XYZ file of C-alpha atoms in Angstrom:
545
model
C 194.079 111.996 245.813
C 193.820 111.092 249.514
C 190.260 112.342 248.565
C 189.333 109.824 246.629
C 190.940 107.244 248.484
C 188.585 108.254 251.484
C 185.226 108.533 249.501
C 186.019 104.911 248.014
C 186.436 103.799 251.804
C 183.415 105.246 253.082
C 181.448 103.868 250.239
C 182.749 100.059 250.542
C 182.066 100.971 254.585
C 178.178 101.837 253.437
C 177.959 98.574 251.410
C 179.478 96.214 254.655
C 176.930 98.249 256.880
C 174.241 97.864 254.784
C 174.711 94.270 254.459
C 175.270 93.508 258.268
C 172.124 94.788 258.661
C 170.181 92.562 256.283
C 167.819 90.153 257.590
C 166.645 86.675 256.385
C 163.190 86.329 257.231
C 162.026 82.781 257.063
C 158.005 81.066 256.900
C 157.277 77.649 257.462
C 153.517 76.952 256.963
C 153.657 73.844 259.339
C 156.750 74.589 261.558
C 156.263 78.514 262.013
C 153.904 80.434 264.043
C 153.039 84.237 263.296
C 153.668 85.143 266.713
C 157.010 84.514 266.036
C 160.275 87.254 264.872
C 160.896 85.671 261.489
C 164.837 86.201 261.543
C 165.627 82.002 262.244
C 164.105 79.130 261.160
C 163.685 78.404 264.692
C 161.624 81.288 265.136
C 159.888 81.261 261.113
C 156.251 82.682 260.825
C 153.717 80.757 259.573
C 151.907 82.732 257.045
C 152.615 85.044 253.737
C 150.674 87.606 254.994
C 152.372 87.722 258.113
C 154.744 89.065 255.607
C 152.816 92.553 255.124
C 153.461 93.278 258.318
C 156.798 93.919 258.147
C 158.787 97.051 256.140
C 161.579 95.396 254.410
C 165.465 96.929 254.344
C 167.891 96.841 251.332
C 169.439 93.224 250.760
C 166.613 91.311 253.371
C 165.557 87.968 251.767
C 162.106 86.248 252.343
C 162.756 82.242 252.311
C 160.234 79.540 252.296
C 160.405 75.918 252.804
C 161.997 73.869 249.995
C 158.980 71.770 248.892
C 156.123 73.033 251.559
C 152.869 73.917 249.854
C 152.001 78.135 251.494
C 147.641 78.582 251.088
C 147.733 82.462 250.444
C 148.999 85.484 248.670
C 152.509 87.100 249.271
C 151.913 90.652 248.632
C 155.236 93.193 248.711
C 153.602 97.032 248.530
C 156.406 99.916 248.423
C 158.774 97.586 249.407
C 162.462 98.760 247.959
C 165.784 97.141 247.922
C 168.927 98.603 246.191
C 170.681 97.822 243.011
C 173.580 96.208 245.030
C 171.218 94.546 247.463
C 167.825 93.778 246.389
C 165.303 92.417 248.252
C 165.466 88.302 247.454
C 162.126 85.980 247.768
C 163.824 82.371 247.755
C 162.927 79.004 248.502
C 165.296 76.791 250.730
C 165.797 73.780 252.112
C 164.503 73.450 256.057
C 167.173 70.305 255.918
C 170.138 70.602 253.974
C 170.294 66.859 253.530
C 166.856 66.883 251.239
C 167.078 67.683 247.488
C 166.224 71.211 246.758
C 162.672 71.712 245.414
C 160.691 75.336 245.293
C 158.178 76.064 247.537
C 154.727 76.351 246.532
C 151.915 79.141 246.647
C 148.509 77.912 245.947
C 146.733 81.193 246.070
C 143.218 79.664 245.218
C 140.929 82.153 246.458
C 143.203 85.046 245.532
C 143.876 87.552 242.905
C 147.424 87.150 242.891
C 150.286 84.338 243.802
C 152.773 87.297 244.008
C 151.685 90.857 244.183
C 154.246 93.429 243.690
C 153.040 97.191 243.540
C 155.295 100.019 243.498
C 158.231 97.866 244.663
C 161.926 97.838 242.873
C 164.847 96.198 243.460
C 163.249 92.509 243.645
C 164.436 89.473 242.989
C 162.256 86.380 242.857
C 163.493 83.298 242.403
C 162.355 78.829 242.619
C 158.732 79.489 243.388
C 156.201 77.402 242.417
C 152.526 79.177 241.762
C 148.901 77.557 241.339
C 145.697 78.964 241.361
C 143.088 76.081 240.423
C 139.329 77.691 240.455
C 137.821 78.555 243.887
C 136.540 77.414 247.010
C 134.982 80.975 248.144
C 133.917 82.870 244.735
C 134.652 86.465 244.454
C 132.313 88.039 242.514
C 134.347 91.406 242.312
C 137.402 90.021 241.474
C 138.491 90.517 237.969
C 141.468 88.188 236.595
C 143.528 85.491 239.095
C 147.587 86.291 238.597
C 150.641 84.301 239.310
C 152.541 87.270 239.681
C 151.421 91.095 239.052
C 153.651 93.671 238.829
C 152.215 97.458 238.862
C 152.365 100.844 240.121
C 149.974 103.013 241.139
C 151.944 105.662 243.712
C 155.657 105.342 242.658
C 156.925 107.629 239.852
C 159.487 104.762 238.970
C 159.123 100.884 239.528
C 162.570 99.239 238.575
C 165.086 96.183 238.418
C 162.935 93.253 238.998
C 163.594 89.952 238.224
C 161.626 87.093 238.145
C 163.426 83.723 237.542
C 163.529 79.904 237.715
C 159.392 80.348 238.409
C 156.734 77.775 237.926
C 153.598 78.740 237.203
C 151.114 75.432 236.580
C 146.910 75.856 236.166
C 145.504 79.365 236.836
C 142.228 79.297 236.439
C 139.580 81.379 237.783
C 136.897 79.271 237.183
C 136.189 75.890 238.616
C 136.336 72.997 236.547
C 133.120 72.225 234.232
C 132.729 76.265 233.714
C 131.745 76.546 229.830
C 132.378 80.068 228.055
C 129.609 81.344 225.492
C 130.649 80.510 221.497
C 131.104 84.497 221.296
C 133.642 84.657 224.071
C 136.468 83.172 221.955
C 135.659 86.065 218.523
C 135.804 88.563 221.171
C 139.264 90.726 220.650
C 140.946 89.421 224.300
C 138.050 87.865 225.855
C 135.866 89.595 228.773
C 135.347 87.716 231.407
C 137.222 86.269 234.195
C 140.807 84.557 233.252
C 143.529 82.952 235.129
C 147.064 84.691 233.843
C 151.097 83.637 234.387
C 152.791 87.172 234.508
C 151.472 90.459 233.978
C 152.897 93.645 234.146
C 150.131 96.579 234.388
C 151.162 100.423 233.836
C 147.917 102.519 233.561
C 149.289 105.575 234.674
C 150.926 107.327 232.004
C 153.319 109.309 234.249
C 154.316 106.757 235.648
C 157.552 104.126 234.622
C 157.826 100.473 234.801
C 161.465 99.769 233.027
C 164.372 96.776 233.439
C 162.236 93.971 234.218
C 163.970 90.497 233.251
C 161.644 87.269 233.164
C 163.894 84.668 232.592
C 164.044 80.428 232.791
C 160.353 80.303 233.802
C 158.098 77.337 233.267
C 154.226 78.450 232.233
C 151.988 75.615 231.684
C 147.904 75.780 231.735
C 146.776 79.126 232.392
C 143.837 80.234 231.404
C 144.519 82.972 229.168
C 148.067 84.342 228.588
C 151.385 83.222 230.151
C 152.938 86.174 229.827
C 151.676 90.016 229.204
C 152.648 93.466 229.566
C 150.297 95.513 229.728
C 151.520 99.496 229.390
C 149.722 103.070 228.568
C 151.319 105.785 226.231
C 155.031 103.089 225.708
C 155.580 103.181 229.902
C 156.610 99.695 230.349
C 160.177 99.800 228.601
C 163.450 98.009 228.842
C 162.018 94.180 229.353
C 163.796 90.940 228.861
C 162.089 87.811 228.449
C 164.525 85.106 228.267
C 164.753 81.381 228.361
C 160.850 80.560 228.999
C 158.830 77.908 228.526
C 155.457 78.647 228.119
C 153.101 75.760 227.142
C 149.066 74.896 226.958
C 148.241 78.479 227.588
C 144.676 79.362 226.921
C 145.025 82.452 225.442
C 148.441 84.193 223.858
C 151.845 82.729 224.978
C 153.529 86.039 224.932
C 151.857 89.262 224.442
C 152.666 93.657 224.872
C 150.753 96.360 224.267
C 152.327 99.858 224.412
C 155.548 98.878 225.870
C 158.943 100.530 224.283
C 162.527 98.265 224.132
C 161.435 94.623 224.881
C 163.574 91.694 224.251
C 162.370 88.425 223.627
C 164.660 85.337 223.081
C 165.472 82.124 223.315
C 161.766 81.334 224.464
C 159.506 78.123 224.065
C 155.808 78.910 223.257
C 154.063 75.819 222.413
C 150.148 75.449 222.387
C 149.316 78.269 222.760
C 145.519 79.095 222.202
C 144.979 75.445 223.270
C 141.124 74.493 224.346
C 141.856 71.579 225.907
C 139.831 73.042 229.212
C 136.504 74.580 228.994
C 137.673 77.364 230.915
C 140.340 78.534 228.879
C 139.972 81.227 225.931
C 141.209 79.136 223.454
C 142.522 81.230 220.699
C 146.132 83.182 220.857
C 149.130 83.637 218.531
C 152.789 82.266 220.410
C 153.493 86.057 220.575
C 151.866 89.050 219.177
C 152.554 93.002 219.708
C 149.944 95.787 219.314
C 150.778 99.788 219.517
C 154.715 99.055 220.749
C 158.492 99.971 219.268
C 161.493 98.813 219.257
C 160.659 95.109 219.715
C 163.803 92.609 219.238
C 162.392 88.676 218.942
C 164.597 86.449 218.018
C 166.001 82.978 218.570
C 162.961 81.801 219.643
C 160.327 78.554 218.652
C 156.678 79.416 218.199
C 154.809 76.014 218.183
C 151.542 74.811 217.426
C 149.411 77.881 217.944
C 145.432 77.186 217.795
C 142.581 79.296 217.749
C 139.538 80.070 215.274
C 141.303 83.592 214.468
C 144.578 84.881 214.468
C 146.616 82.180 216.503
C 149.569 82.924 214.384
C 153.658 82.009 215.189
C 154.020 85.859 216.281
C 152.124 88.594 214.743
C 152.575 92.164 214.902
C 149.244 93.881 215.622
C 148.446 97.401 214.425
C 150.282 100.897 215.873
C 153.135 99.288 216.070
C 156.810 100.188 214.776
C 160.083 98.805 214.866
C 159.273 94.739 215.275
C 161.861 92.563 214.041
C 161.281 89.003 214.453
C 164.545 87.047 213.542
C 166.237 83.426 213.635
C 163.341 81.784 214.649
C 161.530 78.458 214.070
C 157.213 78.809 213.505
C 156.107 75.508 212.903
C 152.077 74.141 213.079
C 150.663 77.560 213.673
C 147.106 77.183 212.619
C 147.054 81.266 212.062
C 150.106 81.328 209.907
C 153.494 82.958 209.592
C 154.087 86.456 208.950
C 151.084 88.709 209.798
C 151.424 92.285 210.007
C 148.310 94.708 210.743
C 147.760 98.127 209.606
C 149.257 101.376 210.511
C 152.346 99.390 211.447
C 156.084 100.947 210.421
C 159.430 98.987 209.949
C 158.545 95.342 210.171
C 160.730 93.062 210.037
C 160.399 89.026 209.279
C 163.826 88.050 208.239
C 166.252 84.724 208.472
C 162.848 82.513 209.795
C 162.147 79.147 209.193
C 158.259 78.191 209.126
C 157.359 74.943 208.547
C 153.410 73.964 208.013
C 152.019 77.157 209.249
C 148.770 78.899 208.150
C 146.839 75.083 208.064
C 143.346 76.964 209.426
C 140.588 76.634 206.915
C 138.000 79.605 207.234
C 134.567 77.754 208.012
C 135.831 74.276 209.597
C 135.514 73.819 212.931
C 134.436 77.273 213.723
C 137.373 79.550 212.020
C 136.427 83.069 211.558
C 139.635 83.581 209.526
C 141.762 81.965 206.990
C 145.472 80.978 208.306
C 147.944 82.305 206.152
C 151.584 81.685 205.317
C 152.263 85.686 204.657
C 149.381 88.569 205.289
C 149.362 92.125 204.958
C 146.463 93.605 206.648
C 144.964 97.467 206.782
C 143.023 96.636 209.909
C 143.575 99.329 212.239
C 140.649 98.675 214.905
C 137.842 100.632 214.143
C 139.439 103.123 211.634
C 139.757 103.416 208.224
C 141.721 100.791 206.874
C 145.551 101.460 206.567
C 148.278 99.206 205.647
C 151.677 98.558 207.132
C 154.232 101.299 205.665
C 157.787 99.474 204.848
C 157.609 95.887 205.839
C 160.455 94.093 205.252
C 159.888 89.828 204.383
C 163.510 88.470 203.749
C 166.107 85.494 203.728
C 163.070 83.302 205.537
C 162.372 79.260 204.531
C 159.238 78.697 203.995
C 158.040 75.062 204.128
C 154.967 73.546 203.478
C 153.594 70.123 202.771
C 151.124 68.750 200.225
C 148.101 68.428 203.305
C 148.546 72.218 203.049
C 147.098 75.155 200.604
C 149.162 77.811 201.498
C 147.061 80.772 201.323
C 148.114 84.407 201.000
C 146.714 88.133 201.876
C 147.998 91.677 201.210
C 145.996 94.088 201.905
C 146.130 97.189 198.772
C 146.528 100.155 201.264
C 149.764 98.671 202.197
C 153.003 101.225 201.302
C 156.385 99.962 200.596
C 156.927 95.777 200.840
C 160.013 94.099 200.344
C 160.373 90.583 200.021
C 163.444 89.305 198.933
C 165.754 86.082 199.058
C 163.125 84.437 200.492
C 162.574 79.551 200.044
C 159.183 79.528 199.180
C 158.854 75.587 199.528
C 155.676 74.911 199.172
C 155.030 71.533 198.099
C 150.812 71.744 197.794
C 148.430 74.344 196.545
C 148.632 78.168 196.977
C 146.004 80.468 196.613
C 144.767 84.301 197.520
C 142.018 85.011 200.438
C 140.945 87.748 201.976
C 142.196 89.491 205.030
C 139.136 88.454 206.883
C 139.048 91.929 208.875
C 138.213 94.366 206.428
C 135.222 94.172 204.121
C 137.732 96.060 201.564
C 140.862 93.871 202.620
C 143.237 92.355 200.498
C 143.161 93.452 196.926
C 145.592 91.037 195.499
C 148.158 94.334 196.264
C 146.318 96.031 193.148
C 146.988 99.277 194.409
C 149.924 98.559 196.598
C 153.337 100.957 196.198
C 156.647 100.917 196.644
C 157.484 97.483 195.605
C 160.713 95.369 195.714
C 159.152 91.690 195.185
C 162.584 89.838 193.424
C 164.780 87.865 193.523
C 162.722 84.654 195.530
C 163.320 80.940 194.974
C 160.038 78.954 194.613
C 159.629 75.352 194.248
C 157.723 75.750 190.956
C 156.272 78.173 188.907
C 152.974 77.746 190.447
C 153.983 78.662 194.342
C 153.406 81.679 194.161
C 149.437 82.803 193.255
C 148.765 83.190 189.670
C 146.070 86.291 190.565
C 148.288 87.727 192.810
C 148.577 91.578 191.176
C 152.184 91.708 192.474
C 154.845 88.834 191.286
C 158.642 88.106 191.503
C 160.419 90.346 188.811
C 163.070 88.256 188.959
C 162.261 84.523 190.336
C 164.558 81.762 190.859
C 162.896 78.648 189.964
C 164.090 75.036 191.868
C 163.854 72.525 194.715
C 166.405 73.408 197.722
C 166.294 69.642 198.966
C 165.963 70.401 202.579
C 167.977 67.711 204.805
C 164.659 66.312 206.645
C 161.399 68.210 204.931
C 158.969 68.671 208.039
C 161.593 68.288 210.741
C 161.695 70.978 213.815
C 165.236 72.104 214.097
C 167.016 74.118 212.448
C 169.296 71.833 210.679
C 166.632 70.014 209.055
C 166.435 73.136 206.445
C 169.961 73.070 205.589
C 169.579 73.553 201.835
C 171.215 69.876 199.394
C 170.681 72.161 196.751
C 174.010 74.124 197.014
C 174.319 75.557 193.542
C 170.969 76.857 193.780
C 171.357 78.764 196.924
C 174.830 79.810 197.588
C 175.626 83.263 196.549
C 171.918 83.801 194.734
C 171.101 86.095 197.496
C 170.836 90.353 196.710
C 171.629 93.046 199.245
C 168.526 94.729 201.364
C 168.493 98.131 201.068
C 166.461 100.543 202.245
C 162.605 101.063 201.254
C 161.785 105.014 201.301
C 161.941 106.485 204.355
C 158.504 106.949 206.098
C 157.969 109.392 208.753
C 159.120 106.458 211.463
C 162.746 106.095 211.385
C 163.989 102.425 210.974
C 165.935 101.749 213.940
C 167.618 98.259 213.211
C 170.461 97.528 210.379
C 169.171 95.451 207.231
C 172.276 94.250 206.560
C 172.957 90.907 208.904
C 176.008 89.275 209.888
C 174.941 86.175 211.017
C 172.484 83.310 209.564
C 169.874 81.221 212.085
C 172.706 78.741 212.686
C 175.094 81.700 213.811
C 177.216 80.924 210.896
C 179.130 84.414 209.835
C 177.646 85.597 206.599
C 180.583 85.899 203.904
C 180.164 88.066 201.201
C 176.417 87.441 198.946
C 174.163 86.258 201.138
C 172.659 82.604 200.112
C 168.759 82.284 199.713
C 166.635 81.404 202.618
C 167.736 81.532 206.705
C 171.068 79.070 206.186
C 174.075 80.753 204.775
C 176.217 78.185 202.590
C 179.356 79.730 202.612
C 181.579 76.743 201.060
């Protein structure tokens, strides 16, 4: 016993020590000179890349001046903290009598605001980052980041978090740069983009995992606020919480071959916006491509533009295991629920969408239809293959009379569920291709494993007439939504009581596929939070009384 007793001693002994010997190293670009230690504000440096100087201990914190503007790039390479004392980047006040504001990096000139390669245990925290064109141009310089995480040399990169961050107009270009017409049908664009966060993994030995983004403001970059950016699922365990990500010119979120992501509680409006000749303009609020085990939920995808795709969130092709839940898609021009081929185990349930899919193939330069629901077999440049098991239930759909809600399911598609579903759609509805394949979107003629019951549509003439799969079992009626058009939640709380409460049938299981589904079908809780009692009511609001 006295064993333990000592080992618990010598290890709260380690912690002290290794605090005591923490530093605070502060940088004042007008007050600081690089000549200077760094460990007082009487004695600050002057410069970030005074910074890379200096090998950083466990629990040392890098603070700048509480509203100064830094001209540079703060670059941490193999710098480590521990999980009990990471390394902190802060911003404080010089004079604790002035109202906190974050410092600023305007890293024009640079690839990155913040670099961070092969460093863990970082914390970053009420910095603000701009980046707007040039004043030198570097003509080998291929994107402009607020902050980059990678590895190239570490075998593990871990525990970073990245919080309270502003990152406002990143743009690579100077003002008055015009991309070619082609540049926006191109798959992610390929030239030269100004990005909000990126996390890059091309070594496929190598780990990125438990990275948290969280209460970040993204407004006006020129291409995506926020991507990760894996190879062979090596970027796993990611949070992205409590964003707000705005006027980006590409994608507001976006992963490709990450594993175990988390997205919630996030704010993606405009994205896709072309408001700036420099930016892509074209990008769904979030979209996936060849990752698993996605959670997104409690989220509000908002006004998404682009002449293709641009949807709410979309789920790209090689994907498995995406489940978007309890969110609101509202004004996407791309549409609702789009799910590419070879995908497994999609989810769309307890949604509300409200006047997406309003893109008309032909005006104003669309290359694709928008669509409330598609099904695609567009798998790059393969043979077309749709999504096996996707899973379309207990959403509200609403859409005004402005709006012909259009529809695509591509007939390689295996196993579809759609089920307890509002279909509110108060204008026309029609079929349209899937735009990607020549052979795309059959009406479902060949489509298998069905379960298409048990919907409620506002009239008998919702749902397509040549549609070669229909509701076996329809429910026929007008749920009188509180405020029709509205963006919260409550505005889709259901008038109609009798019609919805307790109409609801339990999900079960499609036929397994070779891709084990990972998440329960059965839910608990309704968009509101409400507990679900018993038969679940149509739509995303339980009516329990």
């Amino acid at each position: 016993m006295n064993y333990k007793y000592a080992l618990i001693v010598v290890l709260l002994l380690a912690l002290f020590y290794q605090k005591a010997l923490a530093k605070d190293y502060y940088v004042h670009p007008i007050l600081g000179k690089d000549t200077n230690s760094g460990i007082s504000k009487k004695n600050a440096l002057k410069t970030l890349k005074q910074l890379e100087q200096i090998q950083f201990s466990s629990g040392d914190k890098i603070i700048l001046a509480s509203g100064e503007c830094y001209f540079g790039s703060l670059n941490l390479i193999n710098q480590k903290g521990t999980d009990k004392n990471p390394i902190v980047i802060i911003s404080e006040n010089w004079d604790t009598n002035e109202p906190k504001k974050n410092a600023i990096i305007d890293f024009k000139n640079h690839a990155n605001g913040i670099l961070l390669e092969d460093c863990s245990f970082i914390e970053i925290t009420g910095i603000t980052l701009t980046a707007n064109g040039y004043t030198q141009e570097d003509k080998n310089g291929k994107m402009r980041c607020g902050i980059l995480l990678t590895t190239k040399n570490s075998k593990r990169v871990e525990h970073i978090l990245i919080q309270n961050i502003t990152i406002q107009d990143v743009f690579y270009e100077n003002a008055g740069f015009i991309r070619g017409k082609e540049e926006v049908k191109s798959a992610n664009g390929t030239q030269k983009y100004g990005w909000g966060i990126r996390l890059i993994n091309d070594h496929p030995e190598n780990i990125i995992e438990n990275i948290t983004i969280e209460n970040c403001h993204i407004n006006s970059v020129c291409h995506t606020g926020i991507k990760l950016t894996g190879n062979n699922k090596n970027i796993i365990k990611i949070n992205i919480l409590n964003n707000k990500i705005e006027n980006t010119g590409g994608p507001g979120i976006q992963m490709s071959e990450v594993a175990a992501v988390y997205v919630a509680k996030n704010r993606v409006s405009h994205s896709g916006i072309n408001n700036d000749s420099r930016k892509w303009g074209r990008g769904s609020g979030l979209w996936t491509w060849g990752s698993s085990n996605v959670l997104i939920e409690k989220n509000e995808f908002l006004f998404a533009n682009g002449p293709g795709d641009s949807a709410g969130a979309h789920i790209d092709y090689n994907c498995d295991n995406i489940v978007l839940q309890y969110n609101i898609s509202a004004h996407n021009a791309g549409g609702f629920c789009e799910i590419l081929g070879n995908n497994y185990n999609c989810i769309y349930r307890y949604n509300i969408s409200v006047n997406d899919g309003h893109r008309i193939k032909g005006v104003d330069g669309a290359f694709q239809e928008g669509k409330v629901f598609w099904l695609s077999g567009y798998q790059g440049g393969k043979e077309p293959k749709g999504p096996v098991n996707s899973y379309f239930y207990n959403n509200t759909i609403f859409s005004d009379a402005t709006i012909e809600a259009k529809f695509a399911i591509d007939n390689t598609s295996n196993g579809i569920l759609i089920a307890n579903n509002i279909f509110c759609i108060k204008g026309l509805s029609k079929v349209v291709l899937g735009d990607q394949n020549k052979r795309d979107a059959q009406n479902g003629l060949k489509v298998e494993n069905v379960l298409f019951q048990n919907n409620l549509f506002l009239n008998e003439n919702t749902w397509p007439k040549d549609f070669k799969i229909n509701d076996t079992a329809p429910i026929v009626g007008n749920p009188f939504f509180a405020i029709e058009g509205g963006l919260k939640i409550a505005d889709y709380i259901p008038q109609n009581v009798v019609l919805i409460q307790n109409k609801g049938i339990e999900i079960l299981p499609l036929p397994e596929s070779t891709i084990k589904l990972l998440f329960d079908l059965k839910m608990e809780k309704d968009i509101l939070g409400d507990t679900i009692n018993g038969i679940p009511s149509m739509g995303a609001i339980q009516i329990n009384k």
